[in-house]
Coordinates of C-alpha atoms in Angstrom, one line a residue:
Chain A
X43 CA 11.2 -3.9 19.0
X44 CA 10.8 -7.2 20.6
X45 CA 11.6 -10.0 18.1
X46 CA 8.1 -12.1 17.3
X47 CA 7.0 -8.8 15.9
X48 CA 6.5 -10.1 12.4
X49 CA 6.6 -13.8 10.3
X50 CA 7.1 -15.0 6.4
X51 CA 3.9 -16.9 6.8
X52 CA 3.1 -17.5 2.8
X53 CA 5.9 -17.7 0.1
X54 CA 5.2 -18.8 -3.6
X55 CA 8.2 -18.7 -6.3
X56 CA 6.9 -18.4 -9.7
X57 CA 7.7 -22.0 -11.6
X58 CA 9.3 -21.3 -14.7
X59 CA 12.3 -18.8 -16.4
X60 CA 10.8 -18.7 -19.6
X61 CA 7.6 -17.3 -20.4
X62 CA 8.2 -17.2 -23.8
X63 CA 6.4 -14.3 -24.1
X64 CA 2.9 -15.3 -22.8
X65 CA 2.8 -14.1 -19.6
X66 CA 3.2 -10.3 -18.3
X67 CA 5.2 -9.2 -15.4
X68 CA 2.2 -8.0 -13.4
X69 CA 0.0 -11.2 -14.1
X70 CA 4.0 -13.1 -12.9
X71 CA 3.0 -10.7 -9.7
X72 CA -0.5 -11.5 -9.3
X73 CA -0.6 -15.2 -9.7
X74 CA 2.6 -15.7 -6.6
X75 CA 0.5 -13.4 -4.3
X76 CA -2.4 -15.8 -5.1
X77 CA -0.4 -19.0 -4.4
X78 CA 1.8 -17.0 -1.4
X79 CA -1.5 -16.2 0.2
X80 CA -2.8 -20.0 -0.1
X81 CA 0.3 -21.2 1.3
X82 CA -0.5 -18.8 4.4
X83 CA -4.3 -19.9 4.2
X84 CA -5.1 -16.4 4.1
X85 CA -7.1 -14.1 1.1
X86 CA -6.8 -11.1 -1.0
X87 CA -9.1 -9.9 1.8
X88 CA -6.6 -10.1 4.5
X89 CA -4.0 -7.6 3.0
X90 CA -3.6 -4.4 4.5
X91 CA -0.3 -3.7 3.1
X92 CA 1.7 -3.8 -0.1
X93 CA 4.9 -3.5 -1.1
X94 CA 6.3 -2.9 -5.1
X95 CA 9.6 -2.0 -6.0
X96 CA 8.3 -0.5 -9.1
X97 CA 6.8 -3.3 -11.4
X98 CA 4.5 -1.1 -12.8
X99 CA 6.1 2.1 -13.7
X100 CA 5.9 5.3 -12.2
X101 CA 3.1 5.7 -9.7
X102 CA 3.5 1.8 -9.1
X103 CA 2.0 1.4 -5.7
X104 CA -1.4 2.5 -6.6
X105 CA -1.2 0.9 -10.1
X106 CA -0.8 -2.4 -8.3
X107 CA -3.1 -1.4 -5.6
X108 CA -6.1 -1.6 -7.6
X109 CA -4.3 -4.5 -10.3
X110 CA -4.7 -6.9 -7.1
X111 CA -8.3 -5.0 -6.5
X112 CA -7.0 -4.6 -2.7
X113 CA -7.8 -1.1 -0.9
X114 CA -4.4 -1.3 1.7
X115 CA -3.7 0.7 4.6
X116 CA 0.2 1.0 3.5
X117 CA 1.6 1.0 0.2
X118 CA 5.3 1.3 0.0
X119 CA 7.5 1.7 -3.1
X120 CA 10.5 1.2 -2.0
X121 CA 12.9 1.1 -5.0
X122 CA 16.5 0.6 -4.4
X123 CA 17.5 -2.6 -7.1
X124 CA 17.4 -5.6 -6.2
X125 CA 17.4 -5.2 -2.3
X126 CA 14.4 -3.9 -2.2
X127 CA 12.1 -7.0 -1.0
X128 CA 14.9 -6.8 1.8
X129 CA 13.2 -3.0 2.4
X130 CA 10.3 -4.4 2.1
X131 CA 10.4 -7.0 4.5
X132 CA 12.2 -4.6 7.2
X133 CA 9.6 -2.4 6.3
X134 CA 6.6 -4.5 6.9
X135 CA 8.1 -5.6 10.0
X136 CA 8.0 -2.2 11.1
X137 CA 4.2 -1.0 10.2
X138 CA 3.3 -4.3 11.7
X139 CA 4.7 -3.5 15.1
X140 CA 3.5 -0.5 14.4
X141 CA -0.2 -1.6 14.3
X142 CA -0.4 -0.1 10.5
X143 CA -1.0 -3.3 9.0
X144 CA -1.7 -7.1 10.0
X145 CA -0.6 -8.6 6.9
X146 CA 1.6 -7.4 4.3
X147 CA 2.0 -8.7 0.3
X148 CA 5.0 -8.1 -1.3
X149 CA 5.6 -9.0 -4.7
X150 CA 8.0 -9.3 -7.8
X151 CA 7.3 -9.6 -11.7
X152 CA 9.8 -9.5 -14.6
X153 CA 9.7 -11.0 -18.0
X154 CA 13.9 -10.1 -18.5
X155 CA 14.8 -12.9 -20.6
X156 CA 11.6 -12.5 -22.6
X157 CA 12.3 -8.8 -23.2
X158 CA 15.8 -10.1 -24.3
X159 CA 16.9 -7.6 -21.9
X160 CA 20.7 -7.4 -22.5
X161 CA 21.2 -6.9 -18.5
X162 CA 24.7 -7.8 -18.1
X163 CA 26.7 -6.3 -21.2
X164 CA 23.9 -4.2 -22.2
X165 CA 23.4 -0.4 -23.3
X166 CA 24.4 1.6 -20.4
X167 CA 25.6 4.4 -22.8
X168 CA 23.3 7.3 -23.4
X169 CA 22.9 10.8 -22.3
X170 CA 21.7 10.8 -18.8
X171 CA 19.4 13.3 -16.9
X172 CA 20.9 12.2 -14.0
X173 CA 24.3 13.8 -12.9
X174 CA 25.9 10.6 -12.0
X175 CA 24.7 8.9 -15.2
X176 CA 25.9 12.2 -17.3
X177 CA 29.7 11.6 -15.9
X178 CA 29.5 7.6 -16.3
X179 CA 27.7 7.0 -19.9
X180 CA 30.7 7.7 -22.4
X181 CA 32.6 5.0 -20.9
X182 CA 31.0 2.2 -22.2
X183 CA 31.1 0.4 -18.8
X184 CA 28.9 -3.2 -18.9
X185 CA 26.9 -4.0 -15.9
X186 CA 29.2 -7.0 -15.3
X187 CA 32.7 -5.1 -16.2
X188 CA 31.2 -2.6 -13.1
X189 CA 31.3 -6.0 -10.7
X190 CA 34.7 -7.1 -12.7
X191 CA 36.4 -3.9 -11.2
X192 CA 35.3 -4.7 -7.7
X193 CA 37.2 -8.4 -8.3
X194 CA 40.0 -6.9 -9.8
X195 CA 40.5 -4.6 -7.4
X196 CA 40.0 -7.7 -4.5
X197 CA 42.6 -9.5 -6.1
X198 CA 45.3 -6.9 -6.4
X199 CA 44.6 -5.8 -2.5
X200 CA 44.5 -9.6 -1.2
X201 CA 45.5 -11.9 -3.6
X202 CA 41.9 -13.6 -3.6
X203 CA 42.3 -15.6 -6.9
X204 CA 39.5 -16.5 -9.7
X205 CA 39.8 -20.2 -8.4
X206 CA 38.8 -18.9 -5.3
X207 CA 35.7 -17.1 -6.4
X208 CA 34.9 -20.3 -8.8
X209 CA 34.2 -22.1 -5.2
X210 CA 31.0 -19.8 -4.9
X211 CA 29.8 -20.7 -8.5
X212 CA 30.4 -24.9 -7.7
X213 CA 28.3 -24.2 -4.5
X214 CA 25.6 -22.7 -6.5
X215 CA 25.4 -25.1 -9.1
X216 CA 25.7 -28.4 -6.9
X217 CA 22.4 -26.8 -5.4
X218 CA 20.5 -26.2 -8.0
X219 CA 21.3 -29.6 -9.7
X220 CA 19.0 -29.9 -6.7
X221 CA 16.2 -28.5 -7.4
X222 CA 14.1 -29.5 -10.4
X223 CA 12.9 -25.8 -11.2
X224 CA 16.6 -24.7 -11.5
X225 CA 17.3 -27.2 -13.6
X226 CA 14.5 -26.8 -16.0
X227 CA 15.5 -23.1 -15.9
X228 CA 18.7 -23.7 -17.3
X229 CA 17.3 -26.7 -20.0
X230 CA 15.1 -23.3 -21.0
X231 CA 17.8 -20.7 -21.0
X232 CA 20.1 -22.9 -23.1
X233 CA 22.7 -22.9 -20.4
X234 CA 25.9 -25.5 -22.0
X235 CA 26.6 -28.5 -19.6
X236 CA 23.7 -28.7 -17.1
X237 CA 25.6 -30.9 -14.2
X238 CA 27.5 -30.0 -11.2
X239 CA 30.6 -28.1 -12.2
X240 CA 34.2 -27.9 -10.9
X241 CA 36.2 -24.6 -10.4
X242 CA 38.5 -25.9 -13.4
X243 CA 35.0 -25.3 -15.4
X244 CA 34.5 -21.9 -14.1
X245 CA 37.8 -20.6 -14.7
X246 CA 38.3 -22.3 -18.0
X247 CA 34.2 -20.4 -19.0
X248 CA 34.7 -17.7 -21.6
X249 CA 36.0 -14.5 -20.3
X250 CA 33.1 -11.7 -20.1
X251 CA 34.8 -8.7 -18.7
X252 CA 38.2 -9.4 -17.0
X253 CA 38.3 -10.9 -14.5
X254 CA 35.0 -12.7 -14.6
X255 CA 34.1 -15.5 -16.1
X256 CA 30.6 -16.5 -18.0
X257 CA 29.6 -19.4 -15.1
X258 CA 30.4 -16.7 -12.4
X259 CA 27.6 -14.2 -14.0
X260 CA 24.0 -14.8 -13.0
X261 CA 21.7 -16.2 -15.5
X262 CA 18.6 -13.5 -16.6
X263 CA 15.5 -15.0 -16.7
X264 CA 11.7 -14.7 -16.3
X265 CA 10.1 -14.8 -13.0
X266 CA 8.9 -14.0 -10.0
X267 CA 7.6 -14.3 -6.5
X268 CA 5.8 -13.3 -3.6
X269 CA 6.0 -12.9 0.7
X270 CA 3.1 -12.9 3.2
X271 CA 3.9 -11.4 6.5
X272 CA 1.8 -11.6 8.9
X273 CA 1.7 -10.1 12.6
X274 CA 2.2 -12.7 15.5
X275 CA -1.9 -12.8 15.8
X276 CA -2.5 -13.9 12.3
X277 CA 0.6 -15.9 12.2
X278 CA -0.4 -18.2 15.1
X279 CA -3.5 -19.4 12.4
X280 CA -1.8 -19.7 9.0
X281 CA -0.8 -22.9 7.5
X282 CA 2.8 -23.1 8.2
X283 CA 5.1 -22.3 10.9
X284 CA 6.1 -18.6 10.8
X285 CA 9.8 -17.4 9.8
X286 CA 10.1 -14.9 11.9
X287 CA 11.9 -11.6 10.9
X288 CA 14.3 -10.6 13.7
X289 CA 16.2 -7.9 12.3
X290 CA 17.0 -5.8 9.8
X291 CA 19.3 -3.1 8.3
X292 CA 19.3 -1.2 5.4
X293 CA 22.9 0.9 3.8
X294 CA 24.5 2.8 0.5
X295 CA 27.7 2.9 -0.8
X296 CA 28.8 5.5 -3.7
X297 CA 32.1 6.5 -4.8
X298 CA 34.0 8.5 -3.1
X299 CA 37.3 10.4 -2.9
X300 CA 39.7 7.4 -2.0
X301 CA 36.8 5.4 -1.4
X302 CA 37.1 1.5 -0.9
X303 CA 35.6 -0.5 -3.8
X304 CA 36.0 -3.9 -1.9
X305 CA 33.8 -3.2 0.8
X306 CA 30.1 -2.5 0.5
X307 CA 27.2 -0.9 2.3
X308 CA 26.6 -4.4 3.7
X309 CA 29.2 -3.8 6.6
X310 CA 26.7 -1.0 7.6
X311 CA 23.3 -2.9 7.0
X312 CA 24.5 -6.0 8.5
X313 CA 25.6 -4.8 11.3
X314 CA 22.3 -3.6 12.6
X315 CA 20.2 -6.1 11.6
X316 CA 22.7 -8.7 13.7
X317 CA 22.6 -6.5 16.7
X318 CA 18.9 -6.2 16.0
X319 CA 18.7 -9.7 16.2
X320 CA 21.0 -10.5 19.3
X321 CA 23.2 -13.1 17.1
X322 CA 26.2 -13.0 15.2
X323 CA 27.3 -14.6 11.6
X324 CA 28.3 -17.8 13.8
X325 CA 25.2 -18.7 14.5
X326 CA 23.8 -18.3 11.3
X327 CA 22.7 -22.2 9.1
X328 CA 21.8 -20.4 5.6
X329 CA 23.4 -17.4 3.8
X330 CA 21.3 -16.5 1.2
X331 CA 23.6 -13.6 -0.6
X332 CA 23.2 -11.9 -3.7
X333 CA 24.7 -13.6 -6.2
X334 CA 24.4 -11.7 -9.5
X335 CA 27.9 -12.9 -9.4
X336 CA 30.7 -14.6 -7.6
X337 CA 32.2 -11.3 -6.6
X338 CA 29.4 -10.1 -5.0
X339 CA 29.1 -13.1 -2.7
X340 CA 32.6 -12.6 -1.9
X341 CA 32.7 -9.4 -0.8
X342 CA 29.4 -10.0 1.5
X343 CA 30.6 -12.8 3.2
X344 CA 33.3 -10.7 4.5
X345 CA 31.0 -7.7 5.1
X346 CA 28.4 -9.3 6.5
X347 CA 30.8 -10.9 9.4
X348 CA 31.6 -14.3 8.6
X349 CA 35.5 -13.8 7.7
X350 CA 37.7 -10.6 7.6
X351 CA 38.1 -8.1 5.1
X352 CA 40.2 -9.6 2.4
X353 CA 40.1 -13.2 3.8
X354 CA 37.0 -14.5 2.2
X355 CA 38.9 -16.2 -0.6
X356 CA 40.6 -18.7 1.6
X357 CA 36.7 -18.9 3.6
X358 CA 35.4 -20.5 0.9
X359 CA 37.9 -23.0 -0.6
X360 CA 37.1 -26.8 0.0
X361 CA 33.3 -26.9 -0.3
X362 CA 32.6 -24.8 2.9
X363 CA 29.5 -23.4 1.6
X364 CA 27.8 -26.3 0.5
X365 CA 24.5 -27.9 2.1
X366 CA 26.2 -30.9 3.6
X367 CA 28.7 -29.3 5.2
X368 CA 27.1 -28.3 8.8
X369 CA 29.0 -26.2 11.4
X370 CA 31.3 -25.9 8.8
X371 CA 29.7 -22.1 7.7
X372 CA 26.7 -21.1 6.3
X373 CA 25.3 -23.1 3.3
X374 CA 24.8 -20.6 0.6
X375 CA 22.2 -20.2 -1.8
X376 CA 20.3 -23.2 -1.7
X377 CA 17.7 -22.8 -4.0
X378 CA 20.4 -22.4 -6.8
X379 CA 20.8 -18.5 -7.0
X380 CA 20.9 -15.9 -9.3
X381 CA 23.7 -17.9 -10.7
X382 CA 21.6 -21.2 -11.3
X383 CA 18.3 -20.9 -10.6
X384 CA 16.8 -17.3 -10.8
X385 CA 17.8 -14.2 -11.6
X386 CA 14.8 -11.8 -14.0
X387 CA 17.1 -9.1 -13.2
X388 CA 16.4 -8.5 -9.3
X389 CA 16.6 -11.4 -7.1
X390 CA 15.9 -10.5 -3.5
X391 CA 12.8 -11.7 -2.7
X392 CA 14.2 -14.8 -3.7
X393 CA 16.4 -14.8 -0.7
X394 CA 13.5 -14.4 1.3
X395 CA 11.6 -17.5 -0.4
X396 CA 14.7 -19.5 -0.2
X397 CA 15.4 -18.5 3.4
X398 CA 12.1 -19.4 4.6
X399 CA 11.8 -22.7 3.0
X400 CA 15.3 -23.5 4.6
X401 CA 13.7 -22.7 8.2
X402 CA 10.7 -24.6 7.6
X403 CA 12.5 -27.8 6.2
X404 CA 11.2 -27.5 2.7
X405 CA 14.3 -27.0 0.8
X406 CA 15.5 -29.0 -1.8
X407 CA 19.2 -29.1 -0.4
X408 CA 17.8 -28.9 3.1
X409 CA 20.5 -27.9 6.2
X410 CA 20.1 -30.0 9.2
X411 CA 18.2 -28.8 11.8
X412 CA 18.5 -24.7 10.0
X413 CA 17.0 -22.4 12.7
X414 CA 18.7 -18.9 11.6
X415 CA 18.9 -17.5 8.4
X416 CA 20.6 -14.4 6.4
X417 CA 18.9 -12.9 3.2
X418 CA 21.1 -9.9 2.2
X419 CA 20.3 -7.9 -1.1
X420 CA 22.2 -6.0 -3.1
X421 CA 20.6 -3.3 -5.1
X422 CA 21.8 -1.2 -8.3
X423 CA 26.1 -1.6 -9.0
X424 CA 28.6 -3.0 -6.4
X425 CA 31.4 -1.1 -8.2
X426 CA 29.8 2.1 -8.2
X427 CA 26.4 2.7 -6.8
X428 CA 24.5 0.7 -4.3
X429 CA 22.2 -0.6 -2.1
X430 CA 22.2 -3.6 0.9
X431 CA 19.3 -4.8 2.3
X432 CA 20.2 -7.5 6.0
X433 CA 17.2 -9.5 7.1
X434 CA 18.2 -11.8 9.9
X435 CA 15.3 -14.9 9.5
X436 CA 14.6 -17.5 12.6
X437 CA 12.2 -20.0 13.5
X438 CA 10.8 -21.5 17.0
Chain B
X255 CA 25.4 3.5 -43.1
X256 CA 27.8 5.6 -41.0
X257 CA 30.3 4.3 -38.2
X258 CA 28.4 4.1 -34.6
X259 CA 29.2 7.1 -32.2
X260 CA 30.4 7.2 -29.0
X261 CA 27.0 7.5 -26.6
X262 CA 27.9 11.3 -25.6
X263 CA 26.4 13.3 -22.4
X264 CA 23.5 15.6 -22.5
X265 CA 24.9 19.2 -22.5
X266 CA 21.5 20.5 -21.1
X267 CA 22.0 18.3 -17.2
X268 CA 22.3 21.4 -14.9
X269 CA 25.0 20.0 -12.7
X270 CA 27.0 19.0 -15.0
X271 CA 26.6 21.8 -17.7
X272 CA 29.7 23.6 -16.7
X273 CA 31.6 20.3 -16.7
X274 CA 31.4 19.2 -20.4
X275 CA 31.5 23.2 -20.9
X276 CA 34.7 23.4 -19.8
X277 CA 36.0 20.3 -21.8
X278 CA 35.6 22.6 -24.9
X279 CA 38.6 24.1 -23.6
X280 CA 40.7 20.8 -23.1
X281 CA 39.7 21.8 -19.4
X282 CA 38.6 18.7 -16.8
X283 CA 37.1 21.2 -14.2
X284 CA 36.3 19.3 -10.9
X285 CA 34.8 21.8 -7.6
X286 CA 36.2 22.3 -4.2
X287 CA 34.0 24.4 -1.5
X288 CA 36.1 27.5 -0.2
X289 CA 34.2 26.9 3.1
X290 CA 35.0 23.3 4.0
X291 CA 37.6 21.9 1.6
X292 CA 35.5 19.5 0.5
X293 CA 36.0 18.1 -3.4
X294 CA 32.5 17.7 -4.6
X295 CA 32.9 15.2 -7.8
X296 CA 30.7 13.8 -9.6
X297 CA 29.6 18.0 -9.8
X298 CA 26.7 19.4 -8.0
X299 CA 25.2 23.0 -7.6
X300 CA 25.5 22.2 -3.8
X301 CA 28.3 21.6 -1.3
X302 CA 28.1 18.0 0.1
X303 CA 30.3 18.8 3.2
X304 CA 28.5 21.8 4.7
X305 CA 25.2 24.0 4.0
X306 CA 27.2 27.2 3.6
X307 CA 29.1 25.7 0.8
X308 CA 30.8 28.1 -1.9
X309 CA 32.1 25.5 -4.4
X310 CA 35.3 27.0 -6.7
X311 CA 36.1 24.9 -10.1
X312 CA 39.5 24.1 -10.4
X313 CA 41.2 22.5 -13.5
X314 CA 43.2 19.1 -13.0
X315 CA 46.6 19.0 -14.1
X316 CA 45.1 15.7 -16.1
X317 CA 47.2 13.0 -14.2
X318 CA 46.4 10.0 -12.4
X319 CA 46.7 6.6 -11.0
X320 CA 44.9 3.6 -12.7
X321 CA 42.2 2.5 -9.0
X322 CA 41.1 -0.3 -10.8
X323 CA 39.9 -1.8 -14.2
X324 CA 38.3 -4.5 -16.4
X325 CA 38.7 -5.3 -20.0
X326 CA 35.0 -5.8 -21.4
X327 CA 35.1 -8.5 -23.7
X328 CA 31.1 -8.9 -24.7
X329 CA 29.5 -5.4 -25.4
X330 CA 25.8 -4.6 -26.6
X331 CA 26.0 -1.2 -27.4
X332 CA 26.5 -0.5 -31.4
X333 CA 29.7 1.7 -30.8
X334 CA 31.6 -0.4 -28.0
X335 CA 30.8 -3.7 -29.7
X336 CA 33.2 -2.4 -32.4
X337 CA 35.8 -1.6 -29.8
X338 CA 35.9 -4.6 -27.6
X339 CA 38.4 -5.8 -25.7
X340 CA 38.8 -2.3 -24.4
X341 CA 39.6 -1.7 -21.1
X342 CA 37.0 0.4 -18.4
X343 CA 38.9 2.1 -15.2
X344 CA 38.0 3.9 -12.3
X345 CA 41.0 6.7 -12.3
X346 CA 42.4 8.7 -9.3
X347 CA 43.0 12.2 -10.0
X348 CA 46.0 13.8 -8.1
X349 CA 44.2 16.3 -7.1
X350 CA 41.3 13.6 -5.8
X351 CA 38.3 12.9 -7.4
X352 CA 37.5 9.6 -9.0
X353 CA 36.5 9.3 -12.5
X354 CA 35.4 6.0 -14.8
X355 CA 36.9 6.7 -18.0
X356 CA 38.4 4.1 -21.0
X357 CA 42.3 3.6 -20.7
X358 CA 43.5 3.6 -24.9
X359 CA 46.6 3.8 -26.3
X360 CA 47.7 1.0 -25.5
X361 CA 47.9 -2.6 -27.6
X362 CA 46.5 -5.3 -25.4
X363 CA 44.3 -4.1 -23.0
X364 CA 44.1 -7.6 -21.2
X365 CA 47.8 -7.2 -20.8
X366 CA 49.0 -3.7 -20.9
X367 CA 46.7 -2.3 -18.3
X368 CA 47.4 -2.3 -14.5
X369 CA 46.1 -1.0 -11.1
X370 CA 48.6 1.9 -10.1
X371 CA 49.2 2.4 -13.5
X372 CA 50.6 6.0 -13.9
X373 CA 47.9 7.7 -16.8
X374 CA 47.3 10.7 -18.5
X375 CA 44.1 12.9 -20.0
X376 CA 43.8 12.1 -23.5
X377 CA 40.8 14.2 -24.8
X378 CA 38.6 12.8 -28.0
X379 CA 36.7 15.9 -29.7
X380 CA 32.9 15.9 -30.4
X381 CA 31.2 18.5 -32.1
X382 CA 30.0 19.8 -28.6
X383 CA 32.3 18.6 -25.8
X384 CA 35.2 16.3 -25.1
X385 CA 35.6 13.1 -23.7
X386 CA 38.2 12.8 -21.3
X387 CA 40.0 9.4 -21.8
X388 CA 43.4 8.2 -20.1
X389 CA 46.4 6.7 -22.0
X390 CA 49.3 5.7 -19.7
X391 CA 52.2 7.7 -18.8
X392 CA 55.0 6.7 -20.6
X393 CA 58.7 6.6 -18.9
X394 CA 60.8 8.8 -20.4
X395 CA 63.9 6.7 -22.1
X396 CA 67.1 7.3 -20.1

C-alpha cells in the first residue's frame, strides 16, 4: 500500500465531561459525526463507511447504521476496548485502498461518569460465562489493581520508581491546564487542585491500589468524538489539510505460562505500523499513548520503540515529554489525556483527534513545526488481557 | 441483613466445569496435552498447541511463587469493600500455569507481601466449590 492511501480529513471532540444526564451516548455519537463531517465540508451523504465499537449493544453496526439514517457500503464493528478507533482507522485505510469506500465515519459515545460507572475499582466479581472471566472473578481484582501489578512488577524487574512514572502524570496535566475543555472537565468532575502539578503531588495522591496513585489513574467522564477519512480524491476538496494515515498494526497479549507482564502487544503492533510507514520512533513530534494510567504510558514508550525495555523510567525524568521540549522526544498527550482531559471509559479516538490537530497546527500545546505523529490504543487490561492498536499519522 | 459473599464462579461454564469440580476435592486440577506437552490453563475442551490435542488433568502440588501483586485499597464490590486493603497476585504454579488469586494470612498486606514470595493453596469452602487462595510459605524455625 502506497502511503496517501487515506487522510483524517474531519475530527470533532464532543465539548463537555458531564452531561449530567441529558444527553445519550448515541445522540454524544451523532452530534461529533455532524460537526466531524462540517469540519471536512462533507455530508451525511458522503459516507460510505462506518465504524462502531459497539455503542449500541449487540448488533451495533446496523443499529447505528440506520440511527445516522446512512445506507454504507462497509460497516465494521470492531470491538477490542479502547483500541478500537485505532482498528478502525487501520481498517478504513484499508477498504479505502481497497475501493470499498471513499469516506469513512467513525464514531464514539459514552455517558460513563453519568452512569456513575465505577470503572476503575468497580464490580469485576461475578460468575462469568466466559472461561477466562470464570477463573478471574473470585479474586476481587479492580480494574486499576490489574494496571498496579504491571507497575509493580516494572519496578521489581528495573527499578523504575513511582517518581518516575509521576513525570507522565506532570506532562499530562501541564497540557491540559492548556486547554480550556480539559480544564472545565476537571471543574465538572470535582477533580481537587486544578493547576499544573509536581511529581511530589502525584506521589504524595492517595494510594488506590499499590503502587498507583489517584493523580496517575485516568479521570472517567462523559464524551465523545468522531473521525472522517477520506480517500486522497475527496481529501484533495475538504476543508482542511489531510493527516494522512501511513501505517498501522494491530496485536494481543494474554497470560501465559511465564509470560512477561511488562511488555505488551504494542511491541508487535508498533512494529508494523513503523515499518509500514518507513520511519522509526525518532522521527516521531507527538506520542499520543494511552494513558488510562501512568503505567500504561510507560510500558508503551518502551514498546513502541522510543527507549529499551526497562529503561523508560530514566526516558522520561526532567520534563522530556512535554510540548516545549522539541527534539528532546515526543510530546505526549497534548490534549490533556485520559489522565486530564478525557477519558468516558475508552479513549482512542481521542488519540486520533489529538494527533490530527497536532499535525494541522490546531493544538492547544502546539509542537513546532509537528509533521509525524503516533496514536497507539490500548484495549481491555494491560495486566491480563489486551489489545494495541499503532497508527503512524503524517502531514505534507 | 447477612454479611456480603464472595462473587463465586458459575459451575455451569463448560470449560471450566471440571475445574471448580475438582476443587470439591481440595484438588486445583490444571490440563497438559499427552500429544504436545503443552499446559493449557486457563482450561479449555481443546489443546492450544496442536489440533490432535489429548489434554490429561493433573493436580498441582498447590505451591508457588508470588509473579506479582497489588494491594487494592478502594473496592466497589459489596464483599471486597469489607476486605480492603487486601492484596491481588498473579501466582506461578510449580508445575506452570499462572493463576490470579488473593494472598491472606498475612497482617499487612502493603507490607507483608512480595514478588517471589514462596506461597501455598489455602482453599475457602462454598457450598458448591472452593476458592483456591494463597497464604505464604512459612520457614520452618531452626
Amino acid at each position: 500500500m502506497s502511503q496517501r492511501d487515506a487522510a483524517i480529513v474531519g475530527i470533532h471532540e464532543y465539548p463537555s465531561r458531564d452531561v449530567e444526564g441529558e444527553v445519550s451516548a448515541l445522540q454524544i455519537k451523532a452530534r461529533c459525526a455532524a460537526s466531524a463531517l462540517e469540519d471536512a465540508g462533507l455530508t451525511w451523504s458522503d459516507v460510505d463507511a462506518i465504524y462502531d465499537a459497539g455503542d449500541a449493544g449487540a448488533m451495533s453496526g446496523l443499529t447505528i447504521a440506520e440511527y445516522f439514517g446512512l445506507k454504507p457500503r462497509v460497516i465494521d464493528t470492531t470491538s477490542v476496548g479502547g483500541s478500537s478507533y485505532e482498528y478502525h482507522a487501520a481498517h478504513a485505510k484499508r477498504d479505502i485502498a481497497a475501493g470499498k469506500a471513499n469516506v469513512a465515519l467513525l464514531t464514539y459515545g459514552s455517558t460513563a461518569h453519568s452512569n456513575a460507572r465505577a470503572i476503575g475499582v468497580g464490580g469485576r466479581g461475578g460468575a462469568g460465562n466466559h472461561p477466562a472471566d470464570n477463573m478471574d472473578s473470585f479474586a476481587g481484582m479492580t480494574l486499576i489493581a490489574n494496571y498496579a501489578m504491571v507497575a509493580q512488577r516494572h519496578m521489581y524487574e528495573y527499578g523504575t520508581s513511582s517518581e518516575q512514572l509521576a513525570e507522565i502524570s506532570i506532562a499530562t496535566r501541564c497540557h491540559a491546564m492548556r486547554n480550556p475543555d480539559a480544564v472545565k472537565a476537571m471543574e465538572d468532575l470535582e477533580f481537587l487542585d486544578i493547576r499544573e502539578t509536581t511529581i511530589k503531588d502525584v506521589v504524595n495522591s492517595r494510594m488506590i491500589a499499590d503502587p498507583l496513585h489517584l493523580l496517575e489513574c485516568c479521570m472517567i467522564s462523559d464524551g465523545g468524538g468522531a473521525v472522517v477519512i477520506a480517500s486522497p480524491e475527496v481529501a484533495r476538496n475538504c476543508k482542511k489539510p489531510p493527516v494522512w494515515i501511513l501505517g498501522s498494526g494491530e496485536a494481543t497479549k494474554y497470560p501465559e505460562v511465564a509470560g512477561d507482564i511488562t511488555t505488551s502487544a504494542g511491541v508487535q503492533s508498533g512494529v508494523e505500523a513503523f515499518a509500514e510507514a518507513g520511519i522509526t520512533p525518532a522521527e516521531i513530534d507527538i506520542a499520543m499513548i494511552y494513558d488510562s494510567f501512568s503505567i500504561t504510558v510507560m510500558v508503551l514508550l518502551e514498546d513502541l520503540g522510543f527507549c529499551r525495555k526497562g529503561e523508560g523510567g530514566a526516558w522520561v525524568e526532567g520534563g522530556r515529554l512535554r510540548f516545549d521540549r522539541p527534539g528532546d522526544g515526543p510530546a505526549l498527550n497534548t490534549d490533556g489525556g485520559g489522565l486530564s482531559s478525557n477519558h468516558p471509559g475508552m479513549r482512542g479516538i481521542f488519540l486520533l483527534i489529538e494527533a490530527a490537530r497536532q499535525l494541522r497546527g490546531e493544538s492547544c500545546s502546539q509542537v513546532t513545526d509537528a509533521k509525524l505523529a503516533v496514536a497507539h490504543g490500548n484495549g481491555g487490561m494491560l495486566g491480563s488481557r489486551h489489545a494495541a492498536g499503532t497508527i503512524i499519522l503524517g502531514r505534507d | 441483613m447477612s454479611d456480603p459473599t464472595r462473587p463465586l464462579p458459575n459451575n455451569n461454564e463448560l470449560d471450566t466445569q471440571a475445574f471448580w469440580e475438582a476443587t470439591k476435592n481440595r484438588e486445583f486440577r490444571y490440563q497438559q496435552c499427552d500429544h504436545c506437552n503443552t499446559i493449557v490453563f486457563y482450561p479449555r475442551a481443546h489443546c492450544t498447541g496442536c489440533t490432535s490435542g489429548s489434554l490429561s488433568w493433573k493436580v498441582s502440588a498447590g505451591a508457588g511463587t508470588v509473579y506479582t501483586y497489588s494491594v487494592v485499597r478502594q473496592s466497589y464490590h459489596p464483599f471486597f469493600r469489607g476486605k480492603v486493603p487486601y492484596a491481588v497476585a498473579w501466582i506461578d504454579l510449580d508445575e506452570g500455569p499462572r493463576i490470579l488469586s488473593n494472598i491472606v494470612d498475612v497482617q499487612d498486606p502493603t507490607g507483608d507481601v512480595h514478588i517471589g514470595m514462596k506461597v501455598e493453596l489455602k482453599w475457602e469452602e462454598h457450598e458448591l466449590l472452593n476458592i483456591p487462595l494463597f497464604k505464604p510459605v512459612l520457614k520452618p524455625v531452626v
